[in-house]
GROMACS .gro file of C-alpha atoms in nm:
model
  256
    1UNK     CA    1  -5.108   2.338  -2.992
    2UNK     CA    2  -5.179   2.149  -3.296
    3UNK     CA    3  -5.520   2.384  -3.350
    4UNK     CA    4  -5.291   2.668  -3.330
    5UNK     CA    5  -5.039   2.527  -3.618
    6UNK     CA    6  -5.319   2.380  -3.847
    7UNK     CA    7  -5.324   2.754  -4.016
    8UNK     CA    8  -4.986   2.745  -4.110
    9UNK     CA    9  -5.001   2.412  -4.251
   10UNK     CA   10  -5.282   2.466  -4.439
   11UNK     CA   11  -5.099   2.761  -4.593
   12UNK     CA   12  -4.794   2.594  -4.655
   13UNK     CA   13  -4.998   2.328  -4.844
   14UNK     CA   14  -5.155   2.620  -5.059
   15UNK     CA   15  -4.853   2.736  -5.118
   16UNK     CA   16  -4.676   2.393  -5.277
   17UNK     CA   17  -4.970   2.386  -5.534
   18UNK     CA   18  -4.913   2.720  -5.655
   19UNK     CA   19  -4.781   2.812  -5.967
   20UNK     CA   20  -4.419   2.907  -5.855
   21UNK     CA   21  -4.383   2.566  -5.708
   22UNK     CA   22  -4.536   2.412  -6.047
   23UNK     CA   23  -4.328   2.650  -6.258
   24UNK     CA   24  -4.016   2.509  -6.049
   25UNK     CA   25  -4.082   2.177  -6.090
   26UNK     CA   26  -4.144   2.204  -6.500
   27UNK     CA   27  -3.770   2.349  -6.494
   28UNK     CA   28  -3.643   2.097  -6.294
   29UNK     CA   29  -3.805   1.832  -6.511
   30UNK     CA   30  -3.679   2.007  -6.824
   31UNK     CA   31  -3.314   1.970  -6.695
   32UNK     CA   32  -3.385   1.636  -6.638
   33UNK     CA   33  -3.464   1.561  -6.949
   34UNK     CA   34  -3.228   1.764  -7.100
   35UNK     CA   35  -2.919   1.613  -6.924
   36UNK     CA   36  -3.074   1.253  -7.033
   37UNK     CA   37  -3.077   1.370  -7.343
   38UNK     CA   38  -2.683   1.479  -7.330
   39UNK     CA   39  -2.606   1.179  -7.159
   40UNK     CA   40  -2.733   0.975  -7.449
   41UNK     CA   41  -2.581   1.119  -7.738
   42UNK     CA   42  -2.224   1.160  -7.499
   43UNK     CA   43  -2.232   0.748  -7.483
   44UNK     CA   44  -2.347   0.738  -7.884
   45UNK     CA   45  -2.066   0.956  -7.975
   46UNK     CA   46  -1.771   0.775  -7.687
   47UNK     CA   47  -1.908   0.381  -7.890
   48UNK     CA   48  -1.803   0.535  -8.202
   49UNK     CA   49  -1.404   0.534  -8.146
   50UNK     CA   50  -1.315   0.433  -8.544
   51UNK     CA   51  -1.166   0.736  -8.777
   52UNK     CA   52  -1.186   0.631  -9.121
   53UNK     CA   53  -0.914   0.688  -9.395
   54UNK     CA   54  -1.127   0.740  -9.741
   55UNK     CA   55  -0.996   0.858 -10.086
   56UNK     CA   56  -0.952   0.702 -10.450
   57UNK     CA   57  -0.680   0.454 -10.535
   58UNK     CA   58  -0.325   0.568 -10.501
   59UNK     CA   59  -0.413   0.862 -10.303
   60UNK     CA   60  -0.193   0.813 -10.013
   61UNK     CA   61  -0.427   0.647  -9.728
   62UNK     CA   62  -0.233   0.279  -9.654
   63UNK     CA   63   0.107   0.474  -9.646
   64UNK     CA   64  -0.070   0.776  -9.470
   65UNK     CA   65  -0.197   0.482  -9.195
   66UNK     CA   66   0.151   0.304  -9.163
   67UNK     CA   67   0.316   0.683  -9.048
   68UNK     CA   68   0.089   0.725  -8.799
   69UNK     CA   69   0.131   0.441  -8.619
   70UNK     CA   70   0.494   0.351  -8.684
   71UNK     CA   71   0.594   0.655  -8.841
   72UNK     CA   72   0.854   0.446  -9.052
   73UNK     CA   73   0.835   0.432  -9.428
   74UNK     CA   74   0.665   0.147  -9.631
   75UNK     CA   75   0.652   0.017  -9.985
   76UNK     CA   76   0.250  -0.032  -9.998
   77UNK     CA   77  -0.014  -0.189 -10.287
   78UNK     CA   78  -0.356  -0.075 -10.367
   79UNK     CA   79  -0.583  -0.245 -10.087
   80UNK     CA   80  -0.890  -0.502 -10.168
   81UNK     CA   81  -0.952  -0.526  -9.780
   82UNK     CA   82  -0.964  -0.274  -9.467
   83UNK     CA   83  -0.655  -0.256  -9.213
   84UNK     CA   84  -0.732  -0.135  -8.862
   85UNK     CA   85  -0.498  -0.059  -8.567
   86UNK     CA   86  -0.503   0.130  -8.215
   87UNK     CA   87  -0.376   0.442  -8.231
   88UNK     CA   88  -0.242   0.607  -7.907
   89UNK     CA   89  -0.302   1.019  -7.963
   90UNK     CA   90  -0.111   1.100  -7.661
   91UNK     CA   91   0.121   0.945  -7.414
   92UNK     CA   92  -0.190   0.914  -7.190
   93UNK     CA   93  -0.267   0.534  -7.322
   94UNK     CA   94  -0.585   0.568  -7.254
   95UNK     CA   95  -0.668   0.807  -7.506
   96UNK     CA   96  -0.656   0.603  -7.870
   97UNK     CA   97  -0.863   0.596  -8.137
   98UNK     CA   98  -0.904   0.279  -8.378
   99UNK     CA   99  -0.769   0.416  -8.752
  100UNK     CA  100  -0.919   0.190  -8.985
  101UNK     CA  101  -0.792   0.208  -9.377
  102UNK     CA  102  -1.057   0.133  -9.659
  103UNK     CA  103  -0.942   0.046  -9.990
  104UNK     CA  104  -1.032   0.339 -10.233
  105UNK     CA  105  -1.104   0.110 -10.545
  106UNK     CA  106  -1.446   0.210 -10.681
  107UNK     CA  107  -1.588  -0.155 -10.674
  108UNK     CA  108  -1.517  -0.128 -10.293
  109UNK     CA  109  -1.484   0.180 -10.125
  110UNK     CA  110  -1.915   0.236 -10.068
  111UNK     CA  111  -1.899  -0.130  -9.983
  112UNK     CA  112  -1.641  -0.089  -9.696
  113UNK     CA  113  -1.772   0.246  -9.617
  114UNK     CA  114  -2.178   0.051  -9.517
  115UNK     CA  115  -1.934  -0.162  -9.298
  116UNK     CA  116  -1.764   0.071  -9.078
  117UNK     CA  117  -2.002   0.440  -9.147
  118UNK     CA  118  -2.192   0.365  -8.814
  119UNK     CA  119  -1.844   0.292  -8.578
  120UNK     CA  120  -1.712   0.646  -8.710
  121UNK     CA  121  -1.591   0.945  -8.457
  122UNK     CA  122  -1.421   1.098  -8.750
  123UNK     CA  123  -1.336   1.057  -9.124
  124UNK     CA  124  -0.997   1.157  -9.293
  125UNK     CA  125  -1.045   1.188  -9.659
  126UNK     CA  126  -0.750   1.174  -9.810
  127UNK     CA  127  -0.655   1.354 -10.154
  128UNK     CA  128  -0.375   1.361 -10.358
  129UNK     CA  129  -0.283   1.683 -10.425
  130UNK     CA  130  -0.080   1.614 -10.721
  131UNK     CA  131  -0.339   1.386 -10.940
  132UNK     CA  132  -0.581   1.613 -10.797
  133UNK     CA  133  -0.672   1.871 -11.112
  134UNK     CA  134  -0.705   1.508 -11.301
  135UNK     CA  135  -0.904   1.341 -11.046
  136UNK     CA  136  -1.169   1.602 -10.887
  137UNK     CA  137  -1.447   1.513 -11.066
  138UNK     CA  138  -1.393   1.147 -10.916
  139UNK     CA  139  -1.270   1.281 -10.611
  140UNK     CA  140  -1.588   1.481 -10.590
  141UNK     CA  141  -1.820   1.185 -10.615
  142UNK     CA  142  -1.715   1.012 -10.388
  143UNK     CA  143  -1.736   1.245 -10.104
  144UNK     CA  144  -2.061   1.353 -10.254
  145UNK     CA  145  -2.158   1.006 -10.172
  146UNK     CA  146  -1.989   1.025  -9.790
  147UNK     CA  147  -2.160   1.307  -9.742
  148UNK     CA  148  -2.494   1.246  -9.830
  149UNK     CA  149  -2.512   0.879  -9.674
  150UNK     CA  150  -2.775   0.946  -9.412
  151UNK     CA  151  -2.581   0.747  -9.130
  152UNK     CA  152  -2.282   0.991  -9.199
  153UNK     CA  153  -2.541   1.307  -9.251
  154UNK     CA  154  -2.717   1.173  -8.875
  155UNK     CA  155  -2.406   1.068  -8.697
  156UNK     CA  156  -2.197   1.395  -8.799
  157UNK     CA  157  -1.869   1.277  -8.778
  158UNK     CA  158  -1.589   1.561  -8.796
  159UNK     CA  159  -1.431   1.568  -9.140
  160UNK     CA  160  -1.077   1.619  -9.211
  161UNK     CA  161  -0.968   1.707  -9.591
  162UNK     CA  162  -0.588   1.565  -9.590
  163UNK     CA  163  -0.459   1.706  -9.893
  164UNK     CA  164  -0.137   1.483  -9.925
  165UNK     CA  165   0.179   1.439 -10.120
  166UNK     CA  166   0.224   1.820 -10.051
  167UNK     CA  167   0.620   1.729 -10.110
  168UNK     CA  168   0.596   1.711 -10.457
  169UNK     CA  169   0.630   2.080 -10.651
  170UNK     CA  170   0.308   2.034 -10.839
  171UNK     CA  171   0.092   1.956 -10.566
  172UNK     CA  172  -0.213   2.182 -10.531
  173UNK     CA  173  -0.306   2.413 -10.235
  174UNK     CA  174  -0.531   2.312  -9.988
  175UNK     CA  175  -0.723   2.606 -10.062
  176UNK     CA  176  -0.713   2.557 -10.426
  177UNK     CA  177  -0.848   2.189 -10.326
  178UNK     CA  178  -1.123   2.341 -10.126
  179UNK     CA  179  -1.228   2.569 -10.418
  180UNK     CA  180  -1.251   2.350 -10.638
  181UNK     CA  181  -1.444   2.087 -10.430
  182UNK     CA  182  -1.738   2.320 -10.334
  183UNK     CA  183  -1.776   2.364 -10.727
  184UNK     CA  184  -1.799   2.018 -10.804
  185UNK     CA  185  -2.014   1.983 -10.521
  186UNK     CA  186  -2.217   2.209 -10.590
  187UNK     CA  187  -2.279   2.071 -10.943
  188UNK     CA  188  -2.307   1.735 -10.828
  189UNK     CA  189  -2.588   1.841 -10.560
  190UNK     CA  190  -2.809   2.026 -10.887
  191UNK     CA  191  -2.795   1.736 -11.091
  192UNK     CA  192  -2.861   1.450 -10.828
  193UNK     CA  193  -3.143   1.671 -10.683
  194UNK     CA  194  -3.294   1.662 -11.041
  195UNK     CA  195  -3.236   1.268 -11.052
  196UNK     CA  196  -3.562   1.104 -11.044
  197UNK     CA  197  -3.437   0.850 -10.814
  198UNK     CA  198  -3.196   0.874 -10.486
  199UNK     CA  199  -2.839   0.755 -10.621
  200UNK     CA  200  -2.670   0.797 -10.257
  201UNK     CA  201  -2.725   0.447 -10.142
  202UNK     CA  202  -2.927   0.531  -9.787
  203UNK     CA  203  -3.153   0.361  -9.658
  204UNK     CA  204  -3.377   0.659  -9.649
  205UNK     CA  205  -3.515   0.610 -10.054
  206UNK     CA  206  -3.511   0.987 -10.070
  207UNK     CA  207  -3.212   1.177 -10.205
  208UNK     CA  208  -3.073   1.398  -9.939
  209UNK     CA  209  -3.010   1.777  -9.964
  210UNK     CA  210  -2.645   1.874  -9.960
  211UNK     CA  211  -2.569   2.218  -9.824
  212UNK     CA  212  -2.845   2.492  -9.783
  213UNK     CA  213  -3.099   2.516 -10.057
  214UNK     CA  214  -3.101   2.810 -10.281
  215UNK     CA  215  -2.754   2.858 -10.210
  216UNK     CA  216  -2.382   2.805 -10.346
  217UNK     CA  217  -2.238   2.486 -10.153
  218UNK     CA  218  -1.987   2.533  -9.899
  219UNK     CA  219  -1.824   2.316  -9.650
  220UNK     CA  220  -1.975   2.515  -9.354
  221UNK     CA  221  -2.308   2.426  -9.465
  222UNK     CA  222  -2.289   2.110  -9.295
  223UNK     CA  223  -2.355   1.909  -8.969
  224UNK     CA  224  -2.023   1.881  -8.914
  225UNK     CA  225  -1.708   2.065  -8.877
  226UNK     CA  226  -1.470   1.998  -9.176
  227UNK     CA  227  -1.143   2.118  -9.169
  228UNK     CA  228  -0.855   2.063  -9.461
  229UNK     CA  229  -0.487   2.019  -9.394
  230UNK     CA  230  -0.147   1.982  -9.635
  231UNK     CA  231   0.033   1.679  -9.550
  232UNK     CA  232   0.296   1.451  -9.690
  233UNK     CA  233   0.281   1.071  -9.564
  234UNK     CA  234   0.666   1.034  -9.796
  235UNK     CA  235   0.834   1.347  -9.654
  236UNK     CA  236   1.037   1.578  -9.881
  237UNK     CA  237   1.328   1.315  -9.835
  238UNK     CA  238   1.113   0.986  -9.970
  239UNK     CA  239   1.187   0.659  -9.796
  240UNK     CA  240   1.474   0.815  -9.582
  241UNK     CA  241   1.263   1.153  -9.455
  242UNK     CA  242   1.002   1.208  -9.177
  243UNK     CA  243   0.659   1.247  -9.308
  244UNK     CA  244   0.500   1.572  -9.283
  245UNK     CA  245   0.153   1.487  -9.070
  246UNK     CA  246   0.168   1.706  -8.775
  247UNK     CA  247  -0.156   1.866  -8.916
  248UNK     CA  248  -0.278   1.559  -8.916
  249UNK     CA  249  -0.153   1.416  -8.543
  250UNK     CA  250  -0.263   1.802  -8.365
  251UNK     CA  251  -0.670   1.725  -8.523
  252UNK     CA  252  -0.650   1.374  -8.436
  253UNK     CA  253  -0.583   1.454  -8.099
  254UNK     CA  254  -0.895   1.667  -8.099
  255UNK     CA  255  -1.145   1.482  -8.224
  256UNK     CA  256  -1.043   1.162  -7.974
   0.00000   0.00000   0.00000
């Protein structure tokens, strides 16, 4: 009996070497790898639960952060340390994000920034709309500066443009805002690339490439997905109104 089944064993042992079997087990290995791989970045990504509120002085962020949490008015000062809070982005309570406010002053905000850059799911960079025509060229460094940070540039967290104070007449578009950011942008990435030295403050020593070379910048150009918004953290009514941030609340819930 077992002289009769010794054929069919030996085939079936041929058969397990062969190259289907081989080519079966490379795929199986690659989807191994590939879901350890996904599984990795999945618990990078859920460790950073922090969305950052960045912008210059007076631009709206510590008022901005008291709305979305109490959604009440308050008189608020320029900031010389962060503020951080839970915040719940649905009735499910376990769903919440921790918004964390950095003050905007310029002797600070790259300071604060090196702190928190690594914790960050998501940034909200908050502009005011009205100063803005005044401002972009500052406005523009500074989220040069966020955006070439290599922790920022590695991590890729999702970007939100919240172009505030949209309650006052004079305010400019968030289009109009966008415009004219990708032109400063742009002019800022041609004359830092000719800098001799990196001026972005990474670690790397190198200065990093913003956008696509050879190309006009544009916010699609990079790792992650930046989006812009009109908002008003006063409300049309000042102290006694609702804010205007349901632009704000609907990509929040998105990005926790």
């Amino acid at each position: 009996m077992a002289g009769g089944l010794e054929p069919h064993l030996e085939a079936l042992r041929r058969e397990l070497h062969g190259p289907a079997v081989l080519s079966v087990l490379v795929a199986l290995i690659a989807v191994a790898i590939t879901f350890l791989i996904w599984r990795f970045v999945q618990g990078r990504r859920s460790s950073r639960k922090a969305v950052l509120l960045l912008g210059l002085c007076d631009a709206g962020k510590t008022l901005l952060f008291a709305r979305l949490l109490s959604g009440r008015y308050r008189d608020t000062q320029t900031s010389i340390t962060d503020s951080s809070a839970v915040y719940r982005v649905s009735q499910d309570k376990s769903t919440n994000v921790t918004l964390i406010d950095l003050p905007g002053h310029e002797s600070l905000r790259l300071q604060f920034l090196e702190r928190f850059k690594a914790a960050a799911r998501a940034i909200v960079f908050v502009v005011d709309s009205v100063a803005f025509q005044r401002e972009v060229k500052d406005v523009a460094e500074f989220l040069y500066q966020v955006l070439v940070d290599s922790t920022v540039l590695r991590n890729a967290p999702a970007l939100l443009i919240a172009c505030n104070k949209q309650d006052v007449t004079m305010a400019k578009s968030a289009k109009l805002i966008q415009q004219q950011l990708e032109k400063e942008l742009n002019t800022l990435r041609v004359t830092r690339s000719a800098a001799p030295t990196s001026l972005d403050g990474s670690a790397t020593g190198g200065p990093a490439q913003l956008g696509k070379k050879g190309k006009d910048f544009d916010f699609s150009q990079l790792p992650m997905k930046v989006e812009f918004v009109e908002c008003s953290a006063r409300g049309s009514k000042g102290e006694e109104g609702e804010a205007d941030l349901e632009g704000i609340e609907k990509w929040l819930v998105k990005v926790a």
